[in-house]
PDB file of C-alpha atoms in Angstrom:
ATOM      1  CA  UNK A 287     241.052 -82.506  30.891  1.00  0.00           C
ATOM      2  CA  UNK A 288     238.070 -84.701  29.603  1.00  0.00           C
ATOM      3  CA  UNK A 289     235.327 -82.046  31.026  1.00  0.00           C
ATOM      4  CA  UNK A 290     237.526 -79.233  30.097  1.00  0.00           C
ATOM      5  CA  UNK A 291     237.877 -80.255  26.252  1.00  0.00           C
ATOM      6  CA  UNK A 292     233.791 -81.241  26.513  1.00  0.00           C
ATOM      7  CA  UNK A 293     233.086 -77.787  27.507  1.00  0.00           C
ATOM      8  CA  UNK A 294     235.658 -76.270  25.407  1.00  0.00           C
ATOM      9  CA  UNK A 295     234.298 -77.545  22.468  1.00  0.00           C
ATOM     10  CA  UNK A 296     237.501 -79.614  21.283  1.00  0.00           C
ATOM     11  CA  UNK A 297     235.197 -82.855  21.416  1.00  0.00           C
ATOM     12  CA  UNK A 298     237.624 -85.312  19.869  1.00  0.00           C
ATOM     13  CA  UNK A 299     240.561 -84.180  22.825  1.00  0.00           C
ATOM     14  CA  UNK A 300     237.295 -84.541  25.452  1.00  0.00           C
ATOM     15  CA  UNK A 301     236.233 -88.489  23.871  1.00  0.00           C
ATOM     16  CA  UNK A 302     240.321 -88.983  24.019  1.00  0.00           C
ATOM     17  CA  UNK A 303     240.813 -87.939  27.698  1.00  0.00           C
ATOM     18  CA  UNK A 304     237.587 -89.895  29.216  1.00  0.00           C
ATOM     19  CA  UNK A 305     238.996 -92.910  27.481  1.00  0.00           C
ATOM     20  CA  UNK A 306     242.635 -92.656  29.230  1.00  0.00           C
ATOM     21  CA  UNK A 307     240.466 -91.583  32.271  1.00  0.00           C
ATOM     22  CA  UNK A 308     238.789 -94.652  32.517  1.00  0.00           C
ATOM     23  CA  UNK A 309     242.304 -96.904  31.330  1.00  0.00           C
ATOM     24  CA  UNK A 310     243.854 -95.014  34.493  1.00  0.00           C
ATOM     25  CA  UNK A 311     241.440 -95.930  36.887  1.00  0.00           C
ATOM     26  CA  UNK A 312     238.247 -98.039  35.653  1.00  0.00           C
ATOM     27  CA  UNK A 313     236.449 -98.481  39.066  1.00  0.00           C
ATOM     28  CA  UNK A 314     235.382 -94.623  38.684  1.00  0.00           C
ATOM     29  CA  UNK A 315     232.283 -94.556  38.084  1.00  0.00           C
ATOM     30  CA  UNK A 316     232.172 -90.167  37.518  1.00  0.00           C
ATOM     31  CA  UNK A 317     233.999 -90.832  34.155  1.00  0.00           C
ATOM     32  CA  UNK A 318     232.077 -92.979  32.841  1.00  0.00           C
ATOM     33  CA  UNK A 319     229.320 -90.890  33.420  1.00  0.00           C
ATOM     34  CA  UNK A 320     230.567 -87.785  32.286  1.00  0.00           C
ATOM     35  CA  UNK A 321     231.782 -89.663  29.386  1.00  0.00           C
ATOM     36  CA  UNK A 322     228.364 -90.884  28.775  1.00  0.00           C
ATOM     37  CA  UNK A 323     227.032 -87.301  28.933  1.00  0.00           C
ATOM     38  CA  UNK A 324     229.273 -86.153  26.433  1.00  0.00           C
ATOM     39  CA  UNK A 325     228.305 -88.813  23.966  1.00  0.00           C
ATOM     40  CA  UNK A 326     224.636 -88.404  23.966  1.00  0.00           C
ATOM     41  CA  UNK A 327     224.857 -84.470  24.500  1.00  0.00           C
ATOM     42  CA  UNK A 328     226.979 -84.595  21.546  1.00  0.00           C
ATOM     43  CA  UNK A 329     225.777 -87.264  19.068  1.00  0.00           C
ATOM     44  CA  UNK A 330     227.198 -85.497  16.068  1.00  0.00           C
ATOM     45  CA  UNK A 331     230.846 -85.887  17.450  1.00  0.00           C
ATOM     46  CA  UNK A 332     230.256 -88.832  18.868  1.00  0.00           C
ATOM     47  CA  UNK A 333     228.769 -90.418  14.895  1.00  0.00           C
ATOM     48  CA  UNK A 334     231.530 -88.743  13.763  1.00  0.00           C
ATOM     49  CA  UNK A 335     234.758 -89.830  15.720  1.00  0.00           C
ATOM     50  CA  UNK A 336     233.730 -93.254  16.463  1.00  0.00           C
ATOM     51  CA  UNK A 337     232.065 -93.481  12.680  1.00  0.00           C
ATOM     52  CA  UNK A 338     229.219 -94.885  14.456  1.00  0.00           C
ATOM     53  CA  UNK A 339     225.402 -94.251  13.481  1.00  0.00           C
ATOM     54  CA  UNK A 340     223.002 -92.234  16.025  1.00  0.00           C
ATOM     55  CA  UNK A 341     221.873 -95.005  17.558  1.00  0.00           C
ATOM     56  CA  UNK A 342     224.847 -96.793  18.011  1.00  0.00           C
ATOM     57  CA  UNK A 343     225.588 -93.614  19.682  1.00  0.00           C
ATOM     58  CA  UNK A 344     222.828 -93.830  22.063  1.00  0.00           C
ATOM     59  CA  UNK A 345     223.596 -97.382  22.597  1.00  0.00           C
ATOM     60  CA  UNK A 346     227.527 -96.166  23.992  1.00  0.00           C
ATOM     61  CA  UNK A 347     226.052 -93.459  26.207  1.00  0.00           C
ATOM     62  CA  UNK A 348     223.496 -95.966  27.783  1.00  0.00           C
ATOM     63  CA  UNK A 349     226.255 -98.766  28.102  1.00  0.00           C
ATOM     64  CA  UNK A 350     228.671 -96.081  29.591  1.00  0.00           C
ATOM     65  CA  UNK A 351     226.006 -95.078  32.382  1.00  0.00           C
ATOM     66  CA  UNK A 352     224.972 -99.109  32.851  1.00  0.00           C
ATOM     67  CA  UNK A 353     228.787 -99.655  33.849  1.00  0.00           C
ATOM     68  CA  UNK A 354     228.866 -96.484  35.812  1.00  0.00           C
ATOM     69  CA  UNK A 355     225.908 -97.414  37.915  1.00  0.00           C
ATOM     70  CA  UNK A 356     227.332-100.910  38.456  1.00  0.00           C
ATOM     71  CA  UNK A 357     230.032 -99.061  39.903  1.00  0.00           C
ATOM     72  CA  UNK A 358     228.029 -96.684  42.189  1.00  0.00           C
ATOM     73  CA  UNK A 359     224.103 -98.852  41.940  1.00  0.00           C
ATOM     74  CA  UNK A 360     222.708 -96.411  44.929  1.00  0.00           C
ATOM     75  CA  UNK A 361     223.710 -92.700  42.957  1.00  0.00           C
ATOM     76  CA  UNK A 362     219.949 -91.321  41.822  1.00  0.00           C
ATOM     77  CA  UNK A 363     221.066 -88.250  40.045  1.00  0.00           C
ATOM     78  CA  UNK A 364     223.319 -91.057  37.560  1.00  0.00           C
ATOM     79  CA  UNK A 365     220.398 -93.221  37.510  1.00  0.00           C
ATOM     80  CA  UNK A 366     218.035 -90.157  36.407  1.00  0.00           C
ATOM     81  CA  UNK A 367     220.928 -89.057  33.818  1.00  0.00           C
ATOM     82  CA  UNK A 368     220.438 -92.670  32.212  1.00  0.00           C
ATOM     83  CA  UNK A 369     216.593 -92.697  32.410  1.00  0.00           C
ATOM     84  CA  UNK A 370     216.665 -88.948  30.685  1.00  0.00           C
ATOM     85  CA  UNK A 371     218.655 -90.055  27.776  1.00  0.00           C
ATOM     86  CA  UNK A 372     215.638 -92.024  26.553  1.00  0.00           C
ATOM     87  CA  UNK A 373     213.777 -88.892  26.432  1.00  0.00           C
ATOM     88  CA  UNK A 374     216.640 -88.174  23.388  1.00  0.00           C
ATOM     89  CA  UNK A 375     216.197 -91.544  21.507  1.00  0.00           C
ATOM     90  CA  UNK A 376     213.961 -91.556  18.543  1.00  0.00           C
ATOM     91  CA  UNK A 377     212.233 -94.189  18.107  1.00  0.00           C
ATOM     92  CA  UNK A 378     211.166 -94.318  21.945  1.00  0.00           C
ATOM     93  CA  UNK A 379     212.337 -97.253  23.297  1.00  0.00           C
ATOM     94  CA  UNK A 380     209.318 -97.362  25.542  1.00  0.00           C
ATOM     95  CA  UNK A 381     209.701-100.689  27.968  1.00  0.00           C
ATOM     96  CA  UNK A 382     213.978 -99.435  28.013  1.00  0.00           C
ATOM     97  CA  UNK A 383     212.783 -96.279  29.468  1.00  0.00           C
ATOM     98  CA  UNK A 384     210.978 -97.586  31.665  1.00  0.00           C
ATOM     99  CA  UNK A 385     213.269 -99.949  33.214  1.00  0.00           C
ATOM    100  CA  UNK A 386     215.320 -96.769  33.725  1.00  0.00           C
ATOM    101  CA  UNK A 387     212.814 -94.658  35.703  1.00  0.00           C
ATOM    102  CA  UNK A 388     211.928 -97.933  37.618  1.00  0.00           C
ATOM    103  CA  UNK A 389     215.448 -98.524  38.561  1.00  0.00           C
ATOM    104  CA  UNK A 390     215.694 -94.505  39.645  1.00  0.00           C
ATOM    105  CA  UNK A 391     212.446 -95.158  41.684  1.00  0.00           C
ATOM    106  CA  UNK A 392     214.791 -97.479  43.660  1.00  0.00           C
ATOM    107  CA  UNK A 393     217.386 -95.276  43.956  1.00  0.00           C
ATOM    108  CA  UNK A 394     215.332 -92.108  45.021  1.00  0.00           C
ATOM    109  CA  UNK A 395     216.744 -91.281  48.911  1.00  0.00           C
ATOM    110  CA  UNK A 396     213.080 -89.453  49.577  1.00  0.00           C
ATOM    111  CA  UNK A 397     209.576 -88.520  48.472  1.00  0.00           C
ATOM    112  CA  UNK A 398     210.558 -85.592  46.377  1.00  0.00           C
ATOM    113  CA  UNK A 399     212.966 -87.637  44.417  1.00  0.00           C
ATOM    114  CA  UNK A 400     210.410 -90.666  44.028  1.00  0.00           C
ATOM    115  CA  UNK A 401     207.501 -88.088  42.984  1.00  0.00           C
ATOM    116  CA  UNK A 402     209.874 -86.933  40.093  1.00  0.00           C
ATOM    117  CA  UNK A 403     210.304 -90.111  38.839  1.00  0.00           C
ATOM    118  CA  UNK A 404     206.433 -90.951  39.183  1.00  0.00           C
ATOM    119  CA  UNK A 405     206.241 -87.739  36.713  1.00  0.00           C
ATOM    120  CA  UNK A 406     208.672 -89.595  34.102  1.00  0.00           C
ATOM    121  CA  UNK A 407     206.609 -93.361  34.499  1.00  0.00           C
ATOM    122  CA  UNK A 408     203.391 -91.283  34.074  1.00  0.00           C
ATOM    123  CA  UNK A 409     204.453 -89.612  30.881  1.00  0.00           C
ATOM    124  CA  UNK A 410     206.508 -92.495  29.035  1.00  0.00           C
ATOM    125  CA  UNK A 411     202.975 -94.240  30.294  1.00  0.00           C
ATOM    126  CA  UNK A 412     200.531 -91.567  28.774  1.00  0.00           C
ATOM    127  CA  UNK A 413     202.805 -91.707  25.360  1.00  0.00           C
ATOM    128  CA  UNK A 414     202.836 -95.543  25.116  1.00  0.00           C
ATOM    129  CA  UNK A 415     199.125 -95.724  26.073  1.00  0.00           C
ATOM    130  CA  UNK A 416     198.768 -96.414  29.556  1.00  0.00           C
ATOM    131  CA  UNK A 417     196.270 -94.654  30.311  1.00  0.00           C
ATOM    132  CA  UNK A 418     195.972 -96.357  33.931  1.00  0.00           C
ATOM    133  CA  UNK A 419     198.818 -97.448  34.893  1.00  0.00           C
ATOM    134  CA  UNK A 420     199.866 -92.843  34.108  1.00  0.00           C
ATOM    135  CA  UNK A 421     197.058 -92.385  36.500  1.00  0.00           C
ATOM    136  CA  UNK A 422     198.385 -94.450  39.315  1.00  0.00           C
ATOM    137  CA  UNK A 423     201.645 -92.498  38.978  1.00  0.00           C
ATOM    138  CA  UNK A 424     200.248 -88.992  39.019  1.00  0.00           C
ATOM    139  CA  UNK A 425     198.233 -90.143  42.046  1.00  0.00           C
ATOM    140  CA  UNK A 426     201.148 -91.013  43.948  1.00  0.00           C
ATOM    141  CA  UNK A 427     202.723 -87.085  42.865  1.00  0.00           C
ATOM    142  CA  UNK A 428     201.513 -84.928  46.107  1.00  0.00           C
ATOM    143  CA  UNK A 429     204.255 -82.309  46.250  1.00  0.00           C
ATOM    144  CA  UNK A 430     203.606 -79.097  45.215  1.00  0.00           C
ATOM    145  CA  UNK A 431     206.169 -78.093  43.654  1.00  0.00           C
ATOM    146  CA  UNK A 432     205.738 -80.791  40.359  1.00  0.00           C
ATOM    147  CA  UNK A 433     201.979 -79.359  40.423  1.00  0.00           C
ATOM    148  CA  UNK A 434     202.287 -78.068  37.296  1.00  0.00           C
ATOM    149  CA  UNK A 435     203.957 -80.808  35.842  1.00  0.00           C
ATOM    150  CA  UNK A 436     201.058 -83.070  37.288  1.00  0.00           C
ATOM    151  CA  UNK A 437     198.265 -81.005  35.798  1.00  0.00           C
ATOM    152  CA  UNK A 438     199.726 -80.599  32.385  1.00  0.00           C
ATOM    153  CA  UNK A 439     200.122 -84.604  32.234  1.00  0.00           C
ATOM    154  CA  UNK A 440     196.610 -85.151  33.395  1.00  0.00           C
ATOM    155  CA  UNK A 441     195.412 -82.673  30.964  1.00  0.00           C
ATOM    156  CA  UNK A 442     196.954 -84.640  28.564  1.00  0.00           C
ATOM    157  CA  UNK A 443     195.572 -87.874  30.061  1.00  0.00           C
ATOM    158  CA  UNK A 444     192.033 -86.869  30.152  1.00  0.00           C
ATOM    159  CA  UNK A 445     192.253 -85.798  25.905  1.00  0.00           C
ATOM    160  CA  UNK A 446     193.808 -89.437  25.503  1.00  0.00           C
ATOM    161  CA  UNK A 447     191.514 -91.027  27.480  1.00  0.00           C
ATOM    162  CA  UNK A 448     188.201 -88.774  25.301  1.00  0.00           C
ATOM    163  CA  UNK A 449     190.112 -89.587  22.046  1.00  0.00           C
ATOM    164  CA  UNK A 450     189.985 -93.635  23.447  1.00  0.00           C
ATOM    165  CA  UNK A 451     186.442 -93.712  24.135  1.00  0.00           C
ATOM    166  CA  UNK A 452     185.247 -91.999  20.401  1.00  0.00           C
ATOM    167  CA  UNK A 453     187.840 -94.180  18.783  1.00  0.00           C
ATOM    168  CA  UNK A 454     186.016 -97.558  20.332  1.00  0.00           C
ATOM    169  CA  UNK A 455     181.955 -95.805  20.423  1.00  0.00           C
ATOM    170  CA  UNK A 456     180.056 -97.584  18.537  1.00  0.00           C
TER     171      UNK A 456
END
């Protein structure tokens, strides 16, 4: 009923039904996950019903996924869900989102799922200012199909790393 109401658009019935969801059976860790979807997908709502600010907000969605994914630690696509929320939180929380990517590193299953996440170190990396420690990560991407992804970031490496060198010239 939870992800019916959440698609439905009756958002206070959805935030309702993933709370009795998770009073009925705690240990799963799917509802807390698609309850912490809903919450960050739909901060408004969320700010709203719980008469919470936005990053309070944020701060339910990430503590939702945290207890899902001490319920199911080895799941990579809830791991990645966590990480991505960062990408939504303004100001960055920088060294948060990277905890998140490095604990969906350890989670990938393979080297296409470990490449992705080098993508997401490299740019919260390239945004925060290092420069190097992006490199290393883009290094490590060989698979063609984030190729695009790789060149864009190292386009965007090699302007940081110009603007770097006139901002300390002499």
């Amino acid at each position: 009923l939870a992800n019916f109401y959440g698609h439905d658009g009756e958002l206070t019935k959805a935030f309702e039904y993933y709370e009795k969801a998770i009073a009925l059976n705690p240990t799963e860790p799917v509802y807390y996950q698609n309850f912490a979807t809903t919450v960050s997908l739909f901060r408004k709502d969320a700010r709203e019903y719980y008469r919470i600010d936005e990053q309070e907000v944020f701060n339910k969605a990430l503590a939702l996924y945290a207890t899902a994914l001490k319920l199911d630690p080895g799941n990579f696509p809830l791991a990645t869900d966590l990480a991505q929320t960062y990408y939504l939180i303004r100001p960055t929380r920088t060294e948060d989102a990277l905890r998140a990517w490095t604990n969906a590193l350890s989670a990938a299953h393979d080297d296409v799922e470990r490449e992705g996440v080098y993508i997401h170190l490299a740019r919260f990396k390239l945004n925060s200012g290092r420069l190097a420690e992006a490199r290393a990560h883009l290094d490590a991407v060989t698979n063609r199909m984030y190729a695009e992804l790789k060149d864009r970031l190292s386009r965007n490496l090699v302007e940081k790393q110009k603007r770097a060198e006139e901002t300390n010239a002499p």
